[in-house]
PDB file of C-alpha atoms in Angstrom:
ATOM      1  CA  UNK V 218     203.209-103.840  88.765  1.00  0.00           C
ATOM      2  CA  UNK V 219     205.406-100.410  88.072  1.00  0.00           C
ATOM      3  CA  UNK V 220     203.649 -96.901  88.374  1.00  0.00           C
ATOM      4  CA  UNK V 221     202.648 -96.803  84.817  1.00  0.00           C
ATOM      5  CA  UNK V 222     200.844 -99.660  84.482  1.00  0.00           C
ATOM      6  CA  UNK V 223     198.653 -99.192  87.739  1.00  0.00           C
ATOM      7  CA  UNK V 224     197.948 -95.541  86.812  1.00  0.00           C
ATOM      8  CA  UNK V 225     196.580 -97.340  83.525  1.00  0.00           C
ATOM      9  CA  UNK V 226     194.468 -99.625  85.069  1.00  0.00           C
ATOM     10  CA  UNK V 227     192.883 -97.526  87.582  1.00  0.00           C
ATOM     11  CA  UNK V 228     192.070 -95.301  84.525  1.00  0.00           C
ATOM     12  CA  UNK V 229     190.443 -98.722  82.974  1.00  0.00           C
ATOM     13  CA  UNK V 230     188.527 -98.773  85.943  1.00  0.00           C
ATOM     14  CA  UNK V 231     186.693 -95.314  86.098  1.00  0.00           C
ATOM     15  CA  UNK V 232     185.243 -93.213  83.687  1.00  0.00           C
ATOM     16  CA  UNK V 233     186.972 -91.721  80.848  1.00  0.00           C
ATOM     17  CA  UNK V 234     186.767 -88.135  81.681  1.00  0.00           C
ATOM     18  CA  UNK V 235     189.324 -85.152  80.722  1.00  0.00           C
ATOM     19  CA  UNK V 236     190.477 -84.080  84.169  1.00  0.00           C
ATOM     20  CA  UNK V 237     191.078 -88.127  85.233  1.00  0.00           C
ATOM     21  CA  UNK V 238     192.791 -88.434  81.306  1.00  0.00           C
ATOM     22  CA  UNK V 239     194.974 -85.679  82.099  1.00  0.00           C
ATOM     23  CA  UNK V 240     195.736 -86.614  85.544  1.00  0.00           C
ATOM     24  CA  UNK V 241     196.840 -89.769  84.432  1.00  0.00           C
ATOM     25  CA  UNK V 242     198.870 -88.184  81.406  1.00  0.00           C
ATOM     26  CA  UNK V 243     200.666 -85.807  83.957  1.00  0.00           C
ATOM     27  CA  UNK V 244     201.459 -89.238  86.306  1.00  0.00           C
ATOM     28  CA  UNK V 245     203.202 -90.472  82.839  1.00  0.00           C
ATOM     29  CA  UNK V 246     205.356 -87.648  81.553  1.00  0.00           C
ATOM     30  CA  UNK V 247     208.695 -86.347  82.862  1.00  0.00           C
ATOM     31  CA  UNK V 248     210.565 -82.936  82.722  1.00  0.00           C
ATOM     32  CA  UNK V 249     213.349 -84.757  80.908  1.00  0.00           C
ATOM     33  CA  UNK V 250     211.125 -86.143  78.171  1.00  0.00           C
ATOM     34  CA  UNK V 251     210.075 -82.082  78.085  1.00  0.00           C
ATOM     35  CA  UNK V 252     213.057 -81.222  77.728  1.00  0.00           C
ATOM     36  CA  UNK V 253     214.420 -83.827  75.120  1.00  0.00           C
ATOM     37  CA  UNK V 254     211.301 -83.221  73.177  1.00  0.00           C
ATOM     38  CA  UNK V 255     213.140 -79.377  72.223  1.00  0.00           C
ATOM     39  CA  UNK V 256     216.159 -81.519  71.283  1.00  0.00           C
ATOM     40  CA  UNK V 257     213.948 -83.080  68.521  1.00  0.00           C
ATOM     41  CA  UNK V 258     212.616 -79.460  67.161  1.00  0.00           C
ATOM     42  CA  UNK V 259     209.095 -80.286  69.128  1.00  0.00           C
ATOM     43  CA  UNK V 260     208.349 -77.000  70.487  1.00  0.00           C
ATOM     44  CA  UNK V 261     205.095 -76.586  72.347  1.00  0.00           C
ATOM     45  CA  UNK V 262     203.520 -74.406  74.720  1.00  0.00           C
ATOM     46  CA  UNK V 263     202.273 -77.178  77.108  1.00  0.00           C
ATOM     47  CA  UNK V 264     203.130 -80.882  77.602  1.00  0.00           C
ATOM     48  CA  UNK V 265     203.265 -83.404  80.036  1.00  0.00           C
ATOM     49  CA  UNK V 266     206.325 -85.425  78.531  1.00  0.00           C
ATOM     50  CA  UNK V 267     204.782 -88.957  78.236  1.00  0.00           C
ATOM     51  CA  UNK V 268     206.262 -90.633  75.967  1.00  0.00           C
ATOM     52  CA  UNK V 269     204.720 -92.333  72.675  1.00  0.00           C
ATOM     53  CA  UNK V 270     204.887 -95.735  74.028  1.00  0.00           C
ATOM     54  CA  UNK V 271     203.266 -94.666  77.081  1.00  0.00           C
ATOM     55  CA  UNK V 272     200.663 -92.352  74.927  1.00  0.00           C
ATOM     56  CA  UNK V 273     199.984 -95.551  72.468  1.00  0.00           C
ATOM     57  CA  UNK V 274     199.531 -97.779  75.333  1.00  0.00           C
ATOM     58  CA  UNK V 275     196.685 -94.749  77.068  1.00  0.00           C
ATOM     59  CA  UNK V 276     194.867 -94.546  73.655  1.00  0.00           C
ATOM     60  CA  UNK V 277     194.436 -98.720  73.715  1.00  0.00           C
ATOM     61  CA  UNK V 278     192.820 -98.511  77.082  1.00  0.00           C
ATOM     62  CA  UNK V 279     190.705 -95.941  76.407  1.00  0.00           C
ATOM     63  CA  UNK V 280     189.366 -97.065  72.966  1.00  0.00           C
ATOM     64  CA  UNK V 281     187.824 -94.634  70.004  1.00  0.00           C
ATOM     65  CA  UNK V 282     186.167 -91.281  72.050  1.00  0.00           C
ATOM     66  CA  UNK V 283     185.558 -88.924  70.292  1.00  0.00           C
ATOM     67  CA  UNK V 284     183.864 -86.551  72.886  1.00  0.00           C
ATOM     68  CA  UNK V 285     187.088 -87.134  74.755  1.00  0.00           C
ATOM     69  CA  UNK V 286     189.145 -86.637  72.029  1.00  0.00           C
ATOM     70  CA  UNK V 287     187.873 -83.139  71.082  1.00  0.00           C
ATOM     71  CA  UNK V 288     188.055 -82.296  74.971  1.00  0.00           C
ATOM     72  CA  UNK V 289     191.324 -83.622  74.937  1.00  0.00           C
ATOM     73  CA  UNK V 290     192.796 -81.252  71.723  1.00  0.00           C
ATOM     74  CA  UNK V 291     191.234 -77.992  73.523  1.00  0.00           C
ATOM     75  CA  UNK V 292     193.233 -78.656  76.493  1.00  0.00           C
ATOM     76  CA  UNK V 293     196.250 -77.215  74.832  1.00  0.00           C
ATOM     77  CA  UNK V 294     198.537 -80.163  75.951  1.00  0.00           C
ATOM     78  CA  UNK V 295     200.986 -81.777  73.715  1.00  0.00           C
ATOM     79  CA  UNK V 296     200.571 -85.273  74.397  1.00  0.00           C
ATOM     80  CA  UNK V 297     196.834 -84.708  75.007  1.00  0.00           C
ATOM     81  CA  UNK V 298     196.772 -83.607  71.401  1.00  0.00           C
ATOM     82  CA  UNK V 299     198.758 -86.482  70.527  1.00  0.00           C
ATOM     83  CA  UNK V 300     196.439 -88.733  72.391  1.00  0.00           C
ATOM     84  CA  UNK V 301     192.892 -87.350  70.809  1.00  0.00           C
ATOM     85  CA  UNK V 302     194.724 -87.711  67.066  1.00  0.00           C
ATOM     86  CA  UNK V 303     194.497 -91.530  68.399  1.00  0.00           C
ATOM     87  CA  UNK V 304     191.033 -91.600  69.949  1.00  0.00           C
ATOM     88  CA  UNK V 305     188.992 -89.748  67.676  1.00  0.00           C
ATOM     89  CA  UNK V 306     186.524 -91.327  65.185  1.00  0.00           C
ATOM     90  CA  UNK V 307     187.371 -90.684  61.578  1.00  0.00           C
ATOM     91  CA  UNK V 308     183.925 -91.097  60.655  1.00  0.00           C
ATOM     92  CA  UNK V 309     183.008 -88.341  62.994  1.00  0.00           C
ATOM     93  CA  UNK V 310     184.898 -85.683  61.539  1.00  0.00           C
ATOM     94  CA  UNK V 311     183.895 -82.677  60.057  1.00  0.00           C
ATOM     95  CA  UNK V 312     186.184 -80.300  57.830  1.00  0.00           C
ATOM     96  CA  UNK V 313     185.192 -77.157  60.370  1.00  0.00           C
ATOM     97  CA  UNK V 314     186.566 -80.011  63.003  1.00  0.00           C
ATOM     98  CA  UNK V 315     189.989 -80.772  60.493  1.00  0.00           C
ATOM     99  CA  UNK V 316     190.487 -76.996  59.699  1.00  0.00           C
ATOM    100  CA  UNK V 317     190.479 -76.062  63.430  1.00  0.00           C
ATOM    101  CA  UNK V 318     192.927 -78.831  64.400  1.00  0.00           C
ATOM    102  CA  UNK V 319     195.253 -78.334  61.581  1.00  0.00           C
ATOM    103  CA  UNK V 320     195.257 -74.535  62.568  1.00  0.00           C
ATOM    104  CA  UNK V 321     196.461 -75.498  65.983  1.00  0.00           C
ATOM    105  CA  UNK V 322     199.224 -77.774  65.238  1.00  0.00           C
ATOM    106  CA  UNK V 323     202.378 -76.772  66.961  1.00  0.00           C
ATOM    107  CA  UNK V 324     205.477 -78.866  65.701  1.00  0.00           C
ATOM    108  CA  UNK V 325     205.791 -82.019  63.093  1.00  0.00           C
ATOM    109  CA  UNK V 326     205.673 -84.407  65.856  1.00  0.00           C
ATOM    110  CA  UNK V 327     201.672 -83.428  66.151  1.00  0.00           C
ATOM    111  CA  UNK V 328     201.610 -82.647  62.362  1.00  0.00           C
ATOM    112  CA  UNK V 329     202.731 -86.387  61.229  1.00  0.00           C
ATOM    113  CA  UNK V 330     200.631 -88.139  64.240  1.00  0.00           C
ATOM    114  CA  UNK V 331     197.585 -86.488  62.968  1.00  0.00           C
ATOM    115  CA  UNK V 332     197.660 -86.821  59.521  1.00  0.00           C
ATOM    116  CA  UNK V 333     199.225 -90.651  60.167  1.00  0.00           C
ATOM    117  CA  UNK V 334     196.875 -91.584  62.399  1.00  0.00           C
ATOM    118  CA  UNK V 335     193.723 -89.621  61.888  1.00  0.00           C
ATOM    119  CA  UNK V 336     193.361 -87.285  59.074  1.00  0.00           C
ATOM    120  CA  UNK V 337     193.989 -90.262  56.424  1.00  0.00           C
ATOM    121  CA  UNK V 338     191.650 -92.040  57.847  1.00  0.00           C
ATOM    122  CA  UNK V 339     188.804 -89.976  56.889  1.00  0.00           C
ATOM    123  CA  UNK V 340     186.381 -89.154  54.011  1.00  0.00           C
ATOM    124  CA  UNK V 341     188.233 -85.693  53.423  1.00  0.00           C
ATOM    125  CA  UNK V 342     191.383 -87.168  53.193  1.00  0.00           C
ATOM    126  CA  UNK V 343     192.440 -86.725  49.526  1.00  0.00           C
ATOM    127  CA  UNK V 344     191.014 -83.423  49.818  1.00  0.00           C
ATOM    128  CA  UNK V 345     193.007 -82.211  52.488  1.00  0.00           C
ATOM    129  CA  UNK V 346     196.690 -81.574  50.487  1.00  0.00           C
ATOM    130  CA  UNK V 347     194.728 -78.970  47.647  1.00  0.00           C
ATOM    131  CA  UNK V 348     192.892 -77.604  50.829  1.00  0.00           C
ATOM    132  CA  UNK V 349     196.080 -76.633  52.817  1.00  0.00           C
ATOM    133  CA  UNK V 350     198.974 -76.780  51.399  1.00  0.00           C
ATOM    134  CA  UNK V 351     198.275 -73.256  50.023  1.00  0.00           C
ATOM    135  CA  UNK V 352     198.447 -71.850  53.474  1.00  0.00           C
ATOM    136  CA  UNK V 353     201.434 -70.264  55.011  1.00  0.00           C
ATOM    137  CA  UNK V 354     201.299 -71.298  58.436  1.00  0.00           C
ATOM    138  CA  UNK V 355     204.334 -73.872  58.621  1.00  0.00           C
ATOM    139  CA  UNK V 356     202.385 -76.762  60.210  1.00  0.00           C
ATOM    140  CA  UNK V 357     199.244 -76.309  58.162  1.00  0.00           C
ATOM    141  CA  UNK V 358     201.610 -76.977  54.850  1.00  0.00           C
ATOM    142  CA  UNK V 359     202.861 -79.224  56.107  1.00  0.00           C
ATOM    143  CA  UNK V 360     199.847 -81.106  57.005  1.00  0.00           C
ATOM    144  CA  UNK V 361     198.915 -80.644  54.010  1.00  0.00           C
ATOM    145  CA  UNK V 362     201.422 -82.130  52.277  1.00  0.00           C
ATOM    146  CA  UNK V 363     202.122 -84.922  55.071  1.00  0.00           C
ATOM    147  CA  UNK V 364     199.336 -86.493  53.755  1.00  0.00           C
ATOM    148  CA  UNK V 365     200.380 -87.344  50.732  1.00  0.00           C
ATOM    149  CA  UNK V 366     202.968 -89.448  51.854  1.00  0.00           C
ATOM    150  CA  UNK V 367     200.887 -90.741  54.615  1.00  0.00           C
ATOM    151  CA  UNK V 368     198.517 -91.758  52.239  1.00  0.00           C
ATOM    152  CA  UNK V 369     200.690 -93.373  50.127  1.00  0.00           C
ATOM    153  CA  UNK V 370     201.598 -95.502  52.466  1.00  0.00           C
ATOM    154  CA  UNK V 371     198.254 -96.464  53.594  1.00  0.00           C
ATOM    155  CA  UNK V 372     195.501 -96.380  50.837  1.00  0.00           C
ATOM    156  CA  UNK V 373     196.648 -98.860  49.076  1.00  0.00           C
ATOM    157  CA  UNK V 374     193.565 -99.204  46.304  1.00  0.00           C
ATOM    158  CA  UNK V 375     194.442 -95.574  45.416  1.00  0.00           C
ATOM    159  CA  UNK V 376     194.783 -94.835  41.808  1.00  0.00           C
ATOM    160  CA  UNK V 377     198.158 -93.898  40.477  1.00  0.00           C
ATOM    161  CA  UNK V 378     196.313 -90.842  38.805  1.00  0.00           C
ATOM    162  CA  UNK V 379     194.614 -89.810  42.508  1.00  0.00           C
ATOM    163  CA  UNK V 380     198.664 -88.976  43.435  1.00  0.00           C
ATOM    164  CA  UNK V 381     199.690 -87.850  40.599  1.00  0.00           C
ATOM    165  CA  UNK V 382     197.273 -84.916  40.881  1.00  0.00           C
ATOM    166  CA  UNK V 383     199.104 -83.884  43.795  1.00  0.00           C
ATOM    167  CA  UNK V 384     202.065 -83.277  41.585  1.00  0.00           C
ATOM    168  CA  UNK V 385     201.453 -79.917  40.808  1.00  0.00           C
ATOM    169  CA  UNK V 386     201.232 -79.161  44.889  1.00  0.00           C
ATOM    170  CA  UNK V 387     204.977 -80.854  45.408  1.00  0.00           C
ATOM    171  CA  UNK V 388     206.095 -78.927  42.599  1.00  0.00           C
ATOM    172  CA  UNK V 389     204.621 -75.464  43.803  1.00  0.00           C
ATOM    173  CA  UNK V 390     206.484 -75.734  47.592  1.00  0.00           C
ATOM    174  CA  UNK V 391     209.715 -77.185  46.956  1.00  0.00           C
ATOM    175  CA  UNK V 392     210.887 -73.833  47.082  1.00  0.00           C
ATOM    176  CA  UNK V 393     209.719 -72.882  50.073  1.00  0.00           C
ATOM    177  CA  UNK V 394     212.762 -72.808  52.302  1.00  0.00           C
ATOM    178  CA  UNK V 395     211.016 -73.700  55.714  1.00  0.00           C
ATOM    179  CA  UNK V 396     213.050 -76.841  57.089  1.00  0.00           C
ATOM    180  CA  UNK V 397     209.717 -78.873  57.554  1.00  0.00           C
ATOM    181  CA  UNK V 398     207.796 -77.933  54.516  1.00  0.00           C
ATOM    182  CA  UNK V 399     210.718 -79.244  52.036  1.00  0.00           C
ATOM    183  CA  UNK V 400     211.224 -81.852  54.281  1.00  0.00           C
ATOM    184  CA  UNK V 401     207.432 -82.594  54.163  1.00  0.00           C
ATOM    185  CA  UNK V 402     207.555 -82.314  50.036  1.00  0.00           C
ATOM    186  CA  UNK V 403     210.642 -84.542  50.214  1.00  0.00           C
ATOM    187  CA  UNK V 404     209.039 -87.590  52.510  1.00  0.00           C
ATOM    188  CA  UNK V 405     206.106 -87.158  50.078  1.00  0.00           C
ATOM    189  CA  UNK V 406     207.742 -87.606  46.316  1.00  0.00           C
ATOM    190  CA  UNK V 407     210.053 -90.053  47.621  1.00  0.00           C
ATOM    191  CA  UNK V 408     206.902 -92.202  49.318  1.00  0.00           C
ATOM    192  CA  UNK V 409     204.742 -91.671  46.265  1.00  0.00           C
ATOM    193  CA  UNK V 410     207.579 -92.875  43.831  1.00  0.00           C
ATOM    194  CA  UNK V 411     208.227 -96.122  46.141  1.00  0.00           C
ATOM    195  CA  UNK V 412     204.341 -96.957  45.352  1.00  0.00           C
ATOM    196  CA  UNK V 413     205.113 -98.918  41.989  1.00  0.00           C
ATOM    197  CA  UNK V 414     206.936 -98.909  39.127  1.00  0.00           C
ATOM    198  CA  UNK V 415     205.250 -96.398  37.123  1.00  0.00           C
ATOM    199  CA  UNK V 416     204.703 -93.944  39.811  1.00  0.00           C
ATOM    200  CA  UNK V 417     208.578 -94.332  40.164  1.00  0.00           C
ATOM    201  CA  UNK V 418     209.415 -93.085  36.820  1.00  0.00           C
ATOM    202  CA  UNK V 419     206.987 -90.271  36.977  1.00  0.00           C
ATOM    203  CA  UNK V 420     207.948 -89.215  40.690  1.00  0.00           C
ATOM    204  CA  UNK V 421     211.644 -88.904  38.977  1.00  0.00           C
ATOM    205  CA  UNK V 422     211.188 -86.944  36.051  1.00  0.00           C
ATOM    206  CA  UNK V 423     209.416 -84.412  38.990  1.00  0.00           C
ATOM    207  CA  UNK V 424     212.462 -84.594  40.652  1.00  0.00           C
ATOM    208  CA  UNK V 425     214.700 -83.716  37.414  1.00  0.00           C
ATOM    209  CA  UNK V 426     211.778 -80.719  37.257  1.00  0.00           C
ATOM    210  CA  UNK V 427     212.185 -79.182  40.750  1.00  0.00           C
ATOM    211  CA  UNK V 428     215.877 -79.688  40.302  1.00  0.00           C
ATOM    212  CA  UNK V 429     216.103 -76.822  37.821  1.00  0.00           C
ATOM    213  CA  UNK V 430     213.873 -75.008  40.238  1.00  0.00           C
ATOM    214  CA  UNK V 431     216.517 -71.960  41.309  1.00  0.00           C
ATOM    215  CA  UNK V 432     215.972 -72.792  45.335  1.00  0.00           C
ATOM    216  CA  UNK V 433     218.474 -74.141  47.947  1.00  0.00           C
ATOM    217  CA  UNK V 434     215.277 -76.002  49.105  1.00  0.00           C
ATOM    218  CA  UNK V 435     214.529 -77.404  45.933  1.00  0.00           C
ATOM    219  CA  UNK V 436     217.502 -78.748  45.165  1.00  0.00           C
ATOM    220  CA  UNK V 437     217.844 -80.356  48.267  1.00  0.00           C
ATOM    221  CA  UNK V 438     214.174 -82.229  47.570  1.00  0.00           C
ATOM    222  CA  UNK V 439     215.319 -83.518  43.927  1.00  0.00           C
ATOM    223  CA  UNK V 440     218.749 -84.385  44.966  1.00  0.00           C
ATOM    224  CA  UNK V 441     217.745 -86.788  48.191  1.00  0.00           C
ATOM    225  CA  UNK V 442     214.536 -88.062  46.308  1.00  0.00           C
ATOM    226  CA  UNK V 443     217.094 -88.976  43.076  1.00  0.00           C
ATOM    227  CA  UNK V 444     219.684 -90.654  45.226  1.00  0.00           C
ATOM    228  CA  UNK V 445     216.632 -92.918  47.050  1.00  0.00           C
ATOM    229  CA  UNK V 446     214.554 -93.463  44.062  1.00  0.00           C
ATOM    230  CA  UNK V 447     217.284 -94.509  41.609  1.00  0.00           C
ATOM    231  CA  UNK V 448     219.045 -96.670  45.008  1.00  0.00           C
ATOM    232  CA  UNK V 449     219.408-100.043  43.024  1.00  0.00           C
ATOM    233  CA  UNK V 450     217.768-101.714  46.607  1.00  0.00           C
ATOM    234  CA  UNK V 451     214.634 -99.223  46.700  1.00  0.00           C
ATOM    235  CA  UNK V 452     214.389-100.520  42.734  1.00  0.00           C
ATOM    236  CA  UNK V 453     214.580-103.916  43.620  1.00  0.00           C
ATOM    237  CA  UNK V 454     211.952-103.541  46.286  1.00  0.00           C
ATOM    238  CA  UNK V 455     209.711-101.268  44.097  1.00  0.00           C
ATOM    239  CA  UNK V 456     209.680-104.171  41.559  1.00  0.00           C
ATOM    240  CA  UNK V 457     208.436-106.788  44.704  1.00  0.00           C
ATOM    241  CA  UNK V 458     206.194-105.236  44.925  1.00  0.00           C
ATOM    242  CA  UNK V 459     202.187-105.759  44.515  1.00  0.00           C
ATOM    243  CA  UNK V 460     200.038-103.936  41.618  1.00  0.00           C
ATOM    244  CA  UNK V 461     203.079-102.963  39.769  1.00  0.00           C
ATOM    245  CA  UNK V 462     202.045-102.181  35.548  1.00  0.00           C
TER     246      UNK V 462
END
């Protein structure tokens, strides 16, 4: 049995509590997984440097907490707040609870894991982009915005017209030049236009819109979301798909 796995199953063994959590978090990480996280544009004031495989692997031990998981996010740590994102019970939330952590994110990497996989999960989530995408703290756009793609993935029963309100949000920020907001607006009109056929068309006349939009940022978003969207494959697969008009 290597270190990792009997540091995970003497944590299965004892109560779940935040110093044990972290201890056990600290046994995982490295200083070169610190290191290659700045490599990767994940810049954070405190981490560990598990890895995600290692994190993943925690979080299925320890099951949905959410005491733990709030306990875990105040700590401050990196992978701790990647950890609660994975922990904490949708159900539970609270938009006081969703403001705070969104104010707090530090770097995409705790942006996307959030919004992938807890913000989408709960009852706020289609509320969330109109709520803070109009902020200008970097990560809090983003967030806000992150979940439109994340939720295009994922909530499948989802009108066409509950994305295509979001429109006038991916519109509105493609000019902001910050790398990971018009990267964020980018993922999100080319995931929403990969839905189905008709949200395909509609996500590419945006596209032709922002393009005349005069920012280096938005015509980087309309010319990478035209080249994927009118990509003969990603047609093909569009048309595969499921629910398509």
């Amino acid at each position: 049995m290597c270190a990792e796995d009997t540091e995970l199953l003497y944590l299965h063994q004892k109560q779940m509590t935040l110093p044990l959590v972290l201890k056990t978090l600290r046994s995982l990480g490295t200083k070169k997984n610190v290191e290659g996280m700045k490599r990767y544009g994940i810049h954070t004031i405190k981490a560990f440097g598990a890895s995600t495989p290692a994190v993943r692997s925690l979080a299925k031990k320890i099951g949905v907490n959410h005491d733990l998981a709030l306990a875990l996010w105040n700590s401050g740590y990196h992978d701790a707040k990647i950890l609660a994102a994975l922990i904490a019970d949708p159900h539970l939330a609270t938009l006081s609870m969703l403001d705070q952590w969104a104010r707090d994110l530090e770097n995409w990497a705790q942006c996307d894991a959030c919004c992938a996989e807890y913000f989408q999960k709960t009852k706020f989530a289609h509320q969330l982009p109109f709520r803070w995408s109009p902020n200008t703290k970097e990560f809090v756009r983003r967030a806000g915005i992150v979940m439109i793609a994340v939720m295009s993935v994922h909530h499948k029963r989802t009108d066409d017209a509950e994305f295509e309100k979001f429109f006038p949000l991916l519109r509105l920020y493609a000019s902001d030049e910050r790398n990971f907001v018009k990267k964020a607006v980018n993922w999100s009109l080319r995931q929403v236009g990969k839905r189905n056929l008709r949200l395909h068309k509609k996500s590419i006349a945006l596209a032709k819109e922002i393009l005349n939009i005069p920012s280096p940022s938005a015509r980087w978003i309309a010319n990478d979301t035209l080249k994927e969207l009118q990509n003969p494959k990603t047609i093909a697969m569009i048309k595969r798909r499921k629910g398509n008009p």
